[in-house]
Coordinates of C-alpha atoms in Angstrom, one line a residue:
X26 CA 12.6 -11.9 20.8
X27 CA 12.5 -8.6 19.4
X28 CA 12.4 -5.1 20.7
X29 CA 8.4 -4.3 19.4
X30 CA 8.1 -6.8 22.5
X31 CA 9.9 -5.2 25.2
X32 CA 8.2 -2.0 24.0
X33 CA 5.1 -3.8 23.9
X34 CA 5.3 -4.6 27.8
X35 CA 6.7 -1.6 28.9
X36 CA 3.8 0.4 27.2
X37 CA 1.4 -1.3 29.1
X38 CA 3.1 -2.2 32.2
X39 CA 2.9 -6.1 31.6
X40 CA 5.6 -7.0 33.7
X41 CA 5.9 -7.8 37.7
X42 CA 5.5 -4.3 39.6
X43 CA 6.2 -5.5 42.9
X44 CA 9.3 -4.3 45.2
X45 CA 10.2 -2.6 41.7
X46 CA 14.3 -1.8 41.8
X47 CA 17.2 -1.1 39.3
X48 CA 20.0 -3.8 38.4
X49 CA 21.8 -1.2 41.3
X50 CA 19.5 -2.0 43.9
X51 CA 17.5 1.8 43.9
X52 CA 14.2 1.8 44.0
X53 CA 12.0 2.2 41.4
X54 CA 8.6 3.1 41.2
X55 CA 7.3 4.0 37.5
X56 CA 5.2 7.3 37.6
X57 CA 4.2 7.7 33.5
X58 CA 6.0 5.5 30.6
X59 CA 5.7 8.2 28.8
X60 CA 4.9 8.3 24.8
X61 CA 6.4 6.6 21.9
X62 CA 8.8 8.6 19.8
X63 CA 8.6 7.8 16.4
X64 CA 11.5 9.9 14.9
X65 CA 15.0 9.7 15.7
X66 CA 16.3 9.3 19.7
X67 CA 15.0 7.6 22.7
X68 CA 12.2 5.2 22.3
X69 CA 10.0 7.1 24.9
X70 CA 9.6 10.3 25.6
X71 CA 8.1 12.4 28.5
X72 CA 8.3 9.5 30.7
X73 CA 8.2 10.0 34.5
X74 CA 9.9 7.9 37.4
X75 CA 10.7 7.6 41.4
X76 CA 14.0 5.8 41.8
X77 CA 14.6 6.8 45.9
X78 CA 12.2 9.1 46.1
X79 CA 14.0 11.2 43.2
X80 CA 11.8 12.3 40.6
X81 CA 12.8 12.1 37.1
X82 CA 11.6 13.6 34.1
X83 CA 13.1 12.7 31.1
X84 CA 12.9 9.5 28.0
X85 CA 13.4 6.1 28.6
X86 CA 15.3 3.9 25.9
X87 CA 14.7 -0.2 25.4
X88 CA 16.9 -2.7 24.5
X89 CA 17.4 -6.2 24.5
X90 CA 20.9 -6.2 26.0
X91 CA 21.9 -3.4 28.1
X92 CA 25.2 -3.5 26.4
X93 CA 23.2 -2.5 23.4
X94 CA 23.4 0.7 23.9
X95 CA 27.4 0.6 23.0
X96 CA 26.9 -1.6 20.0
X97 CA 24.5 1.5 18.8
X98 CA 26.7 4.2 19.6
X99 CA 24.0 6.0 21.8
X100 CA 26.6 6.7 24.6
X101 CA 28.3 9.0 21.9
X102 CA 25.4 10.5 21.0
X103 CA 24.3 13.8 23.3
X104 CA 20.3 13.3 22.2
X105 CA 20.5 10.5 24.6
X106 CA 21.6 12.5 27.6
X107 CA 18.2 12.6 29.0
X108 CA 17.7 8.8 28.9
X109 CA 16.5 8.7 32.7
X110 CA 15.6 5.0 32.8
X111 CA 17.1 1.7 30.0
X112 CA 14.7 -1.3 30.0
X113 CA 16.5 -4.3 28.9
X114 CA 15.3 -7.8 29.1
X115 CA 19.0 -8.6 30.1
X116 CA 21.4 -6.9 31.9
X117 CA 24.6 -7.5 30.8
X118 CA 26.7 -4.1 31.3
X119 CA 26.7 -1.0 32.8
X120 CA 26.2 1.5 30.1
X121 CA 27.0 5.5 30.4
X122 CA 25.5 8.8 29.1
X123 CA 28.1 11.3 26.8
X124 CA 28.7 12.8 29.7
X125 CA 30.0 9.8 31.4
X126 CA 27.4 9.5 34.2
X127 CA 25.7 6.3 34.5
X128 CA 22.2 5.4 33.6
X129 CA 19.7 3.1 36.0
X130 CA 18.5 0.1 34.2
X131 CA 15.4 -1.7 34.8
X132 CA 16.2 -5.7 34.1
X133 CA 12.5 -7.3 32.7
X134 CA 13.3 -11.4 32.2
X135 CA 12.4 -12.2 35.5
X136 CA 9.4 -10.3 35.5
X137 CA 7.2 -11.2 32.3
X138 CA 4.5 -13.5 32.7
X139 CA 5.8 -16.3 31.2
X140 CA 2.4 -17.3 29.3
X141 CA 2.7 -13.8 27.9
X142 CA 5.9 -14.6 26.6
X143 CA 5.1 -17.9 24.9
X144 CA 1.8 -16.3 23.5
X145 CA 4.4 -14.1 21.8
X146 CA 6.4 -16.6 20.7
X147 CA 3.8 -18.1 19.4
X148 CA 2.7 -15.5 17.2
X149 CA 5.7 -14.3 15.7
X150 CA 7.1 -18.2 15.3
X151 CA 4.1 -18.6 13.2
X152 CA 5.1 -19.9 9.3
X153 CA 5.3 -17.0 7.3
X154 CA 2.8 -17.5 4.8
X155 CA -0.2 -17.9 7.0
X156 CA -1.9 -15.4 9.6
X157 CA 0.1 -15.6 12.9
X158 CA -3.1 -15.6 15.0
X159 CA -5.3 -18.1 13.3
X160 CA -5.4 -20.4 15.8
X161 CA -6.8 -17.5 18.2
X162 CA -8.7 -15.2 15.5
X163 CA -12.3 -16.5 16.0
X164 CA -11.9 -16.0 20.1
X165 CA -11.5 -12.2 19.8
X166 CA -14.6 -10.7 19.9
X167 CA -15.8 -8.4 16.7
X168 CA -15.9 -5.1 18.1
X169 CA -12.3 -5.5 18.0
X170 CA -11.6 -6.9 14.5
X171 CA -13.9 -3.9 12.9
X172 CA -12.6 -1.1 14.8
X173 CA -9.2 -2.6 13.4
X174 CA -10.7 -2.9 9.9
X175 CA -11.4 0.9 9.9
X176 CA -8.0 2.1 11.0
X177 CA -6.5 -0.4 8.0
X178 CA -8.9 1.1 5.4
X179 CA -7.9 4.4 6.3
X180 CA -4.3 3.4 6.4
X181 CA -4.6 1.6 2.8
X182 CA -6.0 4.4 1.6
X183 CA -3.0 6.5 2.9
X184 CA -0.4 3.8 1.5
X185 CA -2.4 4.8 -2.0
X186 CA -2.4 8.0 -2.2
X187 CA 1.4 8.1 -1.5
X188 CA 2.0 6.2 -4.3
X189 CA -0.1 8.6 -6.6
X190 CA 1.9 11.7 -4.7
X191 CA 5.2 10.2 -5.8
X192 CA 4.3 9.6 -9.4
X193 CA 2.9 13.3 -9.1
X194 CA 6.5 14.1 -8.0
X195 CA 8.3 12.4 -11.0
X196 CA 5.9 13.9 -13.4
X197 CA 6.8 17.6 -12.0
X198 CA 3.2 18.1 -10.4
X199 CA 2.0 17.1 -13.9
X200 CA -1.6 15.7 -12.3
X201 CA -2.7 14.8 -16.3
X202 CA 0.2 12.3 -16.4
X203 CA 0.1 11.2 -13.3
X204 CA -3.7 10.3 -13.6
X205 CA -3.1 9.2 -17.0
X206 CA -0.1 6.5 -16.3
X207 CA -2.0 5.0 -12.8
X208 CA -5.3 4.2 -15.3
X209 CA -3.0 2.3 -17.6
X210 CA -1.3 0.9 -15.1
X211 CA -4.6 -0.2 -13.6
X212 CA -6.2 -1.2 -16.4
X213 CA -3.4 -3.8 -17.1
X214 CA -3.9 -5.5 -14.3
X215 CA -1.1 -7.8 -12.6
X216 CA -0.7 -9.4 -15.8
X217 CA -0.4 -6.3 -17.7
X218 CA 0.0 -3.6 -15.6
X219 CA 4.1 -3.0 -15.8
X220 CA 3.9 -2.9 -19.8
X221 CA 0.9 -0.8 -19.6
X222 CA 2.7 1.7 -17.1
X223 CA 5.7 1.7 -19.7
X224 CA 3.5 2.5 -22.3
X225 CA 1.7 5.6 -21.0
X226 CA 5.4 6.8 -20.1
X227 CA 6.3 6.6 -24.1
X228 CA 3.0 7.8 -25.2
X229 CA 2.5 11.0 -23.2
X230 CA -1.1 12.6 -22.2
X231 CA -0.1 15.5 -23.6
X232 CA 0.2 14.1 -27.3
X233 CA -2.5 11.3 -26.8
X234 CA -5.1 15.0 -25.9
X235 CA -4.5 16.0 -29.5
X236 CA -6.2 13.8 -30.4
X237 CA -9.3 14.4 -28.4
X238 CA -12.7 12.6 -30.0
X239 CA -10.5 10.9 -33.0
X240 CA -10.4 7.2 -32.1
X241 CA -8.9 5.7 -34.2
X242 CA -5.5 8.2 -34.4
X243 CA -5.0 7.2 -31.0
X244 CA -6.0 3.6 -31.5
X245 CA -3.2 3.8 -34.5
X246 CA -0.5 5.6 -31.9
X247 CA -1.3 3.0 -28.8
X248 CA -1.6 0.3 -31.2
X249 CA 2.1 1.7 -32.6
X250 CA 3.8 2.5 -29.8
X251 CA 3.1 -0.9 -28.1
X252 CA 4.7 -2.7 -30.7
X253 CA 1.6 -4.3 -32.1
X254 CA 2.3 -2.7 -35.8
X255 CA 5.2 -4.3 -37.1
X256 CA 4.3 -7.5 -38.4
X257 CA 2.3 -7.7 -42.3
X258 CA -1.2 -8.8 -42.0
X259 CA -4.0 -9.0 -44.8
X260 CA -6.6 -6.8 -42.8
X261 CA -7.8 -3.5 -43.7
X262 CA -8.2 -2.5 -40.2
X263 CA -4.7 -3.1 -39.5
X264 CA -3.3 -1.7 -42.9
X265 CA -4.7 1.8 -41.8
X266 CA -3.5 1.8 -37.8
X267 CA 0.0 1.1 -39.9
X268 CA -0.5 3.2 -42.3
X269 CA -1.4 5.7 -39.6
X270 CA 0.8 5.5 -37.0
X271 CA 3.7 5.5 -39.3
X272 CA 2.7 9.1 -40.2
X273 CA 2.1 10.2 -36.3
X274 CA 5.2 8.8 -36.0
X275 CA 7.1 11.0 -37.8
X276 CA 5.1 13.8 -37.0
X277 CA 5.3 13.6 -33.6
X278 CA 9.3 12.0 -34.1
X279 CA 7.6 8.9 -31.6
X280 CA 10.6 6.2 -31.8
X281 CA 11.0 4.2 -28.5
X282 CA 8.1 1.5 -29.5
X283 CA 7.8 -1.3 -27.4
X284 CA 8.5 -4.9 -28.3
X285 CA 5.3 -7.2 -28.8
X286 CA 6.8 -10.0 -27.1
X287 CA 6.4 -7.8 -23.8
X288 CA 2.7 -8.5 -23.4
X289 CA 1.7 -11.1 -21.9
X290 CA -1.3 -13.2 -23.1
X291 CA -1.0 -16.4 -21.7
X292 CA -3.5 -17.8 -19.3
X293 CA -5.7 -15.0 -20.0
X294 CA -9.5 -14.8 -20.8
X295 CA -9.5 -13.1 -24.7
X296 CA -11.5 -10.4 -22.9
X297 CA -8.3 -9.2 -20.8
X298 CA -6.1 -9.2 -23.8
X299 CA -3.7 -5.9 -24.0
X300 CA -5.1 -6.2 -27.5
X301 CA -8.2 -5.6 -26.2
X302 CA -7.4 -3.7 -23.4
X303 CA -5.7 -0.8 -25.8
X304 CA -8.8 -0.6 -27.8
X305 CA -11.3 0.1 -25.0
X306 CA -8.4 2.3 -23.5
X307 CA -8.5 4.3 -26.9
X308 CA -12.7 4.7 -26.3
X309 CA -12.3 6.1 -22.3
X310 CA -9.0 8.6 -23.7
X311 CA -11.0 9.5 -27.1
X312 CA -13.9 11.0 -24.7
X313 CA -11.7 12.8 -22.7
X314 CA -9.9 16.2 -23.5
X315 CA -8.6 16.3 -19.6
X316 CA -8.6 13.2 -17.8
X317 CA -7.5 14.3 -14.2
X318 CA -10.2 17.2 -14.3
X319 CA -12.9 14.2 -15.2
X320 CA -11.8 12.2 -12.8
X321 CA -12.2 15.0 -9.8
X322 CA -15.4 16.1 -10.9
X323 CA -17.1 12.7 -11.4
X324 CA -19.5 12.4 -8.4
X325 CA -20.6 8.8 -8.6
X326 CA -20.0 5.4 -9.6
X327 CA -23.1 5.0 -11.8
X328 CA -21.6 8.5 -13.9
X329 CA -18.1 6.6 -14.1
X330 CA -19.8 3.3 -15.6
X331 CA -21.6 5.3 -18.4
X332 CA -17.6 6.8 -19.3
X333 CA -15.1 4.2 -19.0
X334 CA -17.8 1.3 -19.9
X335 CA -18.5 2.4 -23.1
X336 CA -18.1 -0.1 -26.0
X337 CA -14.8 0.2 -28.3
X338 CA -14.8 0.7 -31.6
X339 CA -16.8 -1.9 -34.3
X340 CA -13.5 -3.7 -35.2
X341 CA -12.9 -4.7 -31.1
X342 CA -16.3 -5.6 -30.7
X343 CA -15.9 -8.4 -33.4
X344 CA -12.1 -9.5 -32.8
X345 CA -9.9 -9.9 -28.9
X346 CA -6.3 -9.6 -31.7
X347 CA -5.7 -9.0 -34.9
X348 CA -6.9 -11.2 -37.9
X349 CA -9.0 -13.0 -34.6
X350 CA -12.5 -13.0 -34.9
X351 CA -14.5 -13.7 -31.5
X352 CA -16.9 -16.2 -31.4
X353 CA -19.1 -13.5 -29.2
X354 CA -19.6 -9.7 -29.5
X355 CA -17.3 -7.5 -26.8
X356 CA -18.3 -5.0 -25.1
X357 CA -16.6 -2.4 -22.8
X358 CA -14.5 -3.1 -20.2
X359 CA -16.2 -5.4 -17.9
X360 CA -17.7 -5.0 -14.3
X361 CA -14.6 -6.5 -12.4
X362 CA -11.9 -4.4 -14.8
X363 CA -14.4 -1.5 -13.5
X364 CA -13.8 -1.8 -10.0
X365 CA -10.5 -2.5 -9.8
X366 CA -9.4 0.9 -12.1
X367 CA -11.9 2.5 -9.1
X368 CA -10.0 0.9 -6.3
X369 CA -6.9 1.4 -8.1
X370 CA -6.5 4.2 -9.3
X371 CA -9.3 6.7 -9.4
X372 CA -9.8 6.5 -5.3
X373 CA -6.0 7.0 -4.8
X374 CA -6.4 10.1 -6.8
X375 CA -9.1 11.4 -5.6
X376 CA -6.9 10.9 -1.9
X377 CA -3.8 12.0 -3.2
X378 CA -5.8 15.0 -4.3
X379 CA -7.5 15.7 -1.3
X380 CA -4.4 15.9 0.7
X381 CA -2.8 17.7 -1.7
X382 CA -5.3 20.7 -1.7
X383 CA -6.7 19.6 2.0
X384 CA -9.7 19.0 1.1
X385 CA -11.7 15.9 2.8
X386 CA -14.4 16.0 0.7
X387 CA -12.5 14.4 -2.1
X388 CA -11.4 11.6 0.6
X389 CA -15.0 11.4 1.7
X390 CA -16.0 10.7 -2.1
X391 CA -13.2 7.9 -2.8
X392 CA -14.3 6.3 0.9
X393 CA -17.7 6.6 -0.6
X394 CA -17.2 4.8 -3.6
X395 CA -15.2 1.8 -2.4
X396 CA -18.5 1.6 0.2
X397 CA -20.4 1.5 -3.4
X398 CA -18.5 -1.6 -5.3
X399 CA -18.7 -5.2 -4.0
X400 CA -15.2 -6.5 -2.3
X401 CA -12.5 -8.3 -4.1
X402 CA -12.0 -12.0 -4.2
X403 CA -8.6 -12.8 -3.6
X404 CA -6.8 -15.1 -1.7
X405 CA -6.4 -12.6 1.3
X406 CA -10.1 -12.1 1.4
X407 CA -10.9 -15.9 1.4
X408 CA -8.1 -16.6 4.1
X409 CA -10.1 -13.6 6.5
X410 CA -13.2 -15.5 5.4
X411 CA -11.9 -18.7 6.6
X412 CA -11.6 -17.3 9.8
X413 CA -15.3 -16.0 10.2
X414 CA -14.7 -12.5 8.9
X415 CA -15.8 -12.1 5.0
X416 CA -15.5 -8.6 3.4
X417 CA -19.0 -6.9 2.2
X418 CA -17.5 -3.7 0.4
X419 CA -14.2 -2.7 -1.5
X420 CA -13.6 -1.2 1.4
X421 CA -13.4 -3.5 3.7
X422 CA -11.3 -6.5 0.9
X423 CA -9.0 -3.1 0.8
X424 CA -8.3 -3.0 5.1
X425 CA -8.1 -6.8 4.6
X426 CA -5.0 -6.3 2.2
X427 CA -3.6 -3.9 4.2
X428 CA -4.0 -6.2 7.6
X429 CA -2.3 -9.1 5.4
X430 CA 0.5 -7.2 3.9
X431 CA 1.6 -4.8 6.8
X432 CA 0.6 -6.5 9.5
X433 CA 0.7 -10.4 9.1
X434 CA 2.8 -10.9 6.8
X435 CA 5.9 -8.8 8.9
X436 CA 4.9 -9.9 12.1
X437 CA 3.6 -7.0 13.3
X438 CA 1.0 -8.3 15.8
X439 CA 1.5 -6.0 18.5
X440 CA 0.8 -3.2 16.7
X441 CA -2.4 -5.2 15.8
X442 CA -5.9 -4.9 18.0
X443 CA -6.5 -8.2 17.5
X444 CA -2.7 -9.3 17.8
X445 CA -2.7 -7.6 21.8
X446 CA -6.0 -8.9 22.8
X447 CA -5.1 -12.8 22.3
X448 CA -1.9 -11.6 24.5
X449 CA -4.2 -9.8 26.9
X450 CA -6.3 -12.7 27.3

C-alpha cells in the first residue's frame, strides 16, 4: 500500500464514519479534511475536527504506521505542532508533537471497504508495462476520459515549455539559441536528435546568422562541424564544402568537430538521413536572419510549411549521402518531420514564451496549431486506441503521452479521473 492511498480515502471520506473515535477512545467527528499541501509540512492543511465536542482547527498528517512519524523526524520538527489529527492505516505507537504533547490518531484498516481496497490493489499491482486500468477503461464513461484528456494536454504542454525555459536558462536568456538547439534537436528525431543537439551547441546561432541567405557556407560549416568532411572523395560538391569549411574554420577558430561515427544511419529511410537532414536544415537556417523572432510571429501552419518545407539545395535533391545518388528526386522535409518539429519544438516555444512574457495568446496559438496537425502514431496512441479511445489531433496523441508517461506508467491512478471512478464504482 502506499500513502497516495490513505490520502486518497481521507480526501474523500471513503472510509466507515460510524461511532467515529481515536485509537484513545475520544470521539471523533470530522468537520472539513481540509486541503492538500503540496509544499513542505503536514499533508493537509486547514482541516477542521470534533474530538469530544472540542473543536480543532489545525493540519492533519497521514501515514502508514503511526510510528512513522519518528522514523521521519516530524516530532522534531516545530512546523508539525499544529498536526491536530494523524491518519494511519495502523496504529502502532503513540507519537508526540516538539512540544511533547500527544497527538489523536485516527486508525483506518478496519474501516476501508475492503473491495475499495482490492480495486486498488489491483491497479497499482498491474505489470508495469501495460495501462493499470485496462481491464476497466472501456466501463468509464467518456465525459470522464475527455475532461481528463484536456487537463493532460494542458499539463504536456506545461512539461514542454519547462524544458524550453531551462535551455533558455543555460543559454543566459539567449531565446536565438535556445530556439535554434530545440529545432535541431527536433529535427533529429529519436534517432538523431542527441547528435543533432550537440551539434547546434558547437555550431552557435550566432555564427551560423552570418551567414544569412548563403547556403552553401553554412552547408560547408554543418557539413564540417558534424564530422562529415574528413574523409577524400572524388565529388566536386564535396571538394568545395572541404574546401570551404576548412577556411570558416580557421576564420571563425571552429575546432571541436564531431566524429562521423556518431550519426546514426541504420534502420533509417534515406530520407531521414542526418546527411540529409543537415542539408534541408542549411535551406530553413539560410532563410532566416533571426529564427526565434520567425518562429513568434508565424501565425499559422500553412505559413510554417511554405518555410521549413522548402526543397534543399540541387545536390540534396539528387543524393541522401555523399557520392550516393537516389533513385528518386527529394524534396523538403516531409509532412511527418513537419509535425513533429511543430509539436516539438515550435509549440513549446511559443509556451515557454508566452509564460515568460504572460502572454496567452502565444499559448492560445501553439494549442491552436497542435488542434491543426493530425495526431501521432505511436505505440501509446495505438494502446489508448485499443481501449476505444483513438486520438483525432496532435493534441489530443500529446495528452495521451502525458497520461502514459506520468500517470500509468508511475502508478499514479488516483490522481487519475479515470483511475478514481473505476474505484468509485
Amino acid at each position: 500500500m502506499q500513502e497516495a492511498f490513505l490520502h486518497y480515502v481521507w480526501q474523500y471520506q471513503y472510509f466507515l464514519m460510524e461511532e467515529l473515535q481515536t485509537t484513545e477512545g475520544q470521539v471523533l467527528s470530522i468537520k472539513s479534511t481540509g486541503f492538500i499541501n503540496s509544499d513542505a509540512g503536514p499533508d493537509f492543511n486547514q482541516s477542521k475536527v470534533l474530538i469530544d465536542d472540542i473543536e480543532w482547527s489545525g493540519s492533519v498528517e497521514i501515514h502508514l504506521k503511526s510510528s512513522d512519524w519518528y522514523l521521519h523526524h516530524h516530532q522534531e520538527d516545530k512546523a508539525y505542532n499544529n498536526v491536530i489529527l494523524h491518519v494511519v492505516w495502523e496504529y502502532d505507537k503513540v507519537v508526540t508533537r516538539s512540544d511533547k504533547t500527544q497527538i489523536p490518531t485516527l486508525e483506518l484498516k478496519n474501516r476501508v471497504r475492503k473491495d475499495l481496497l482490492e480495486k486498488y490493489n489491483d491497479l497499482i499491482n498491474f505489470p508495469r508495462e501495460l495501462i493499470p486500468c485496462q481491464h476497466s477503461f472501456k466501463k468509464v464513461d467518456d465525459i470522464t476520459k475527455y475532461s481528463m484528456m484536456d487537463k493532460l494536454a494542458l499539463q504536456r504542454l506545461s512539461f514542454k515549455a519547462n524544458g524550453i525555459l531551462e535551455r533558455l536558462k543555460r543559454n543566459k536568456g539567449n531565446w536565438e539559441e535556445t530556439a535554434y538547439q530545440s529545432l535541431f534537436k527536433s529535427i533529429g528525431l529519436k534517432v538523431n536528435g542527441d547528435t543533432f543537439e550537440q551539434l547546434a551547441e558547437r555550431v552557435p546561432f550566432s555564427l551560423i546568422k552570418k551567414y544569412y541567405n548563403q547556403r552553401n557556407d553554412i552547408e560547408s560549416i554543418l557539413f564540417g562541424m558534424a564530422g562529415f568532411l574528413e574523409k577524400k572523395l572524388v565529388d566536386p560538391y564535396y571538394e568545395q564544402l572541404q574546401q570551404k569549411f576548412q577556411f570558416l574554420a580557421h576564420k571563425h577558430q571552429v575546432i571541436e568537430k564531431l566524429d562521423a561515427a556518431q550519426w546514426k544511419f541504420m534502420r533509417l529511410r534515406p530520407a531521414n538521413f542526418p546527411t540529409v537532414r543537415i542539408s534541408q536544415l542549411s535551406t530553413i537556417l539560410s532563410d532566416c536572419e533571426y529564427l526565434f523572432n520567425k518562429i513568434i510571429k508565424i501565425e499559422n501552419v500553412a505559413d510554417i510549411q511554405s518555410w521549413i518545407q522548402r526543397p534543399p539545395s540541387e545536390y540534396w535533391q539528387q543524393h541522401y549521402n555523399f557520392c550516393s545518388p537516389s533513385p528518386k528526386k527529394l524534396g523538403g522535409l516531409g509532412q511527418a518531420t513537419l509535425e513533429t518539429i511543430l509539436i516539438n519544438s515550435i509549440v513549446p516555444i511559443l509556451v515557454a514564451y508566452g509564460k515568460e512574457v504572460d502572454d496567452q495568446s502565444y499559448v492560445d496559438r501553439a494549442i491552436s496549431y497542435l488542434e491543426t496537425v493530425k495526431p501521432e502514431n505511436n505505440k501509446i496512441t495505438r494502446v489508448y486506441k485499443s481501449l476505444g479511445l483513438s486520438a483525432k489531433t496532435g493534441l489530443d496523441s500529446q495528452a495521451m503521452i502525458q497520461w502514459y508517461n506520468e500517470y500509468c506508467q508511475k502508478k499514479k491512478c488516483l490522481n487519475c479521473a479515470v483511475g478514481t471512478a473505476i474505484l468509485k464504482g
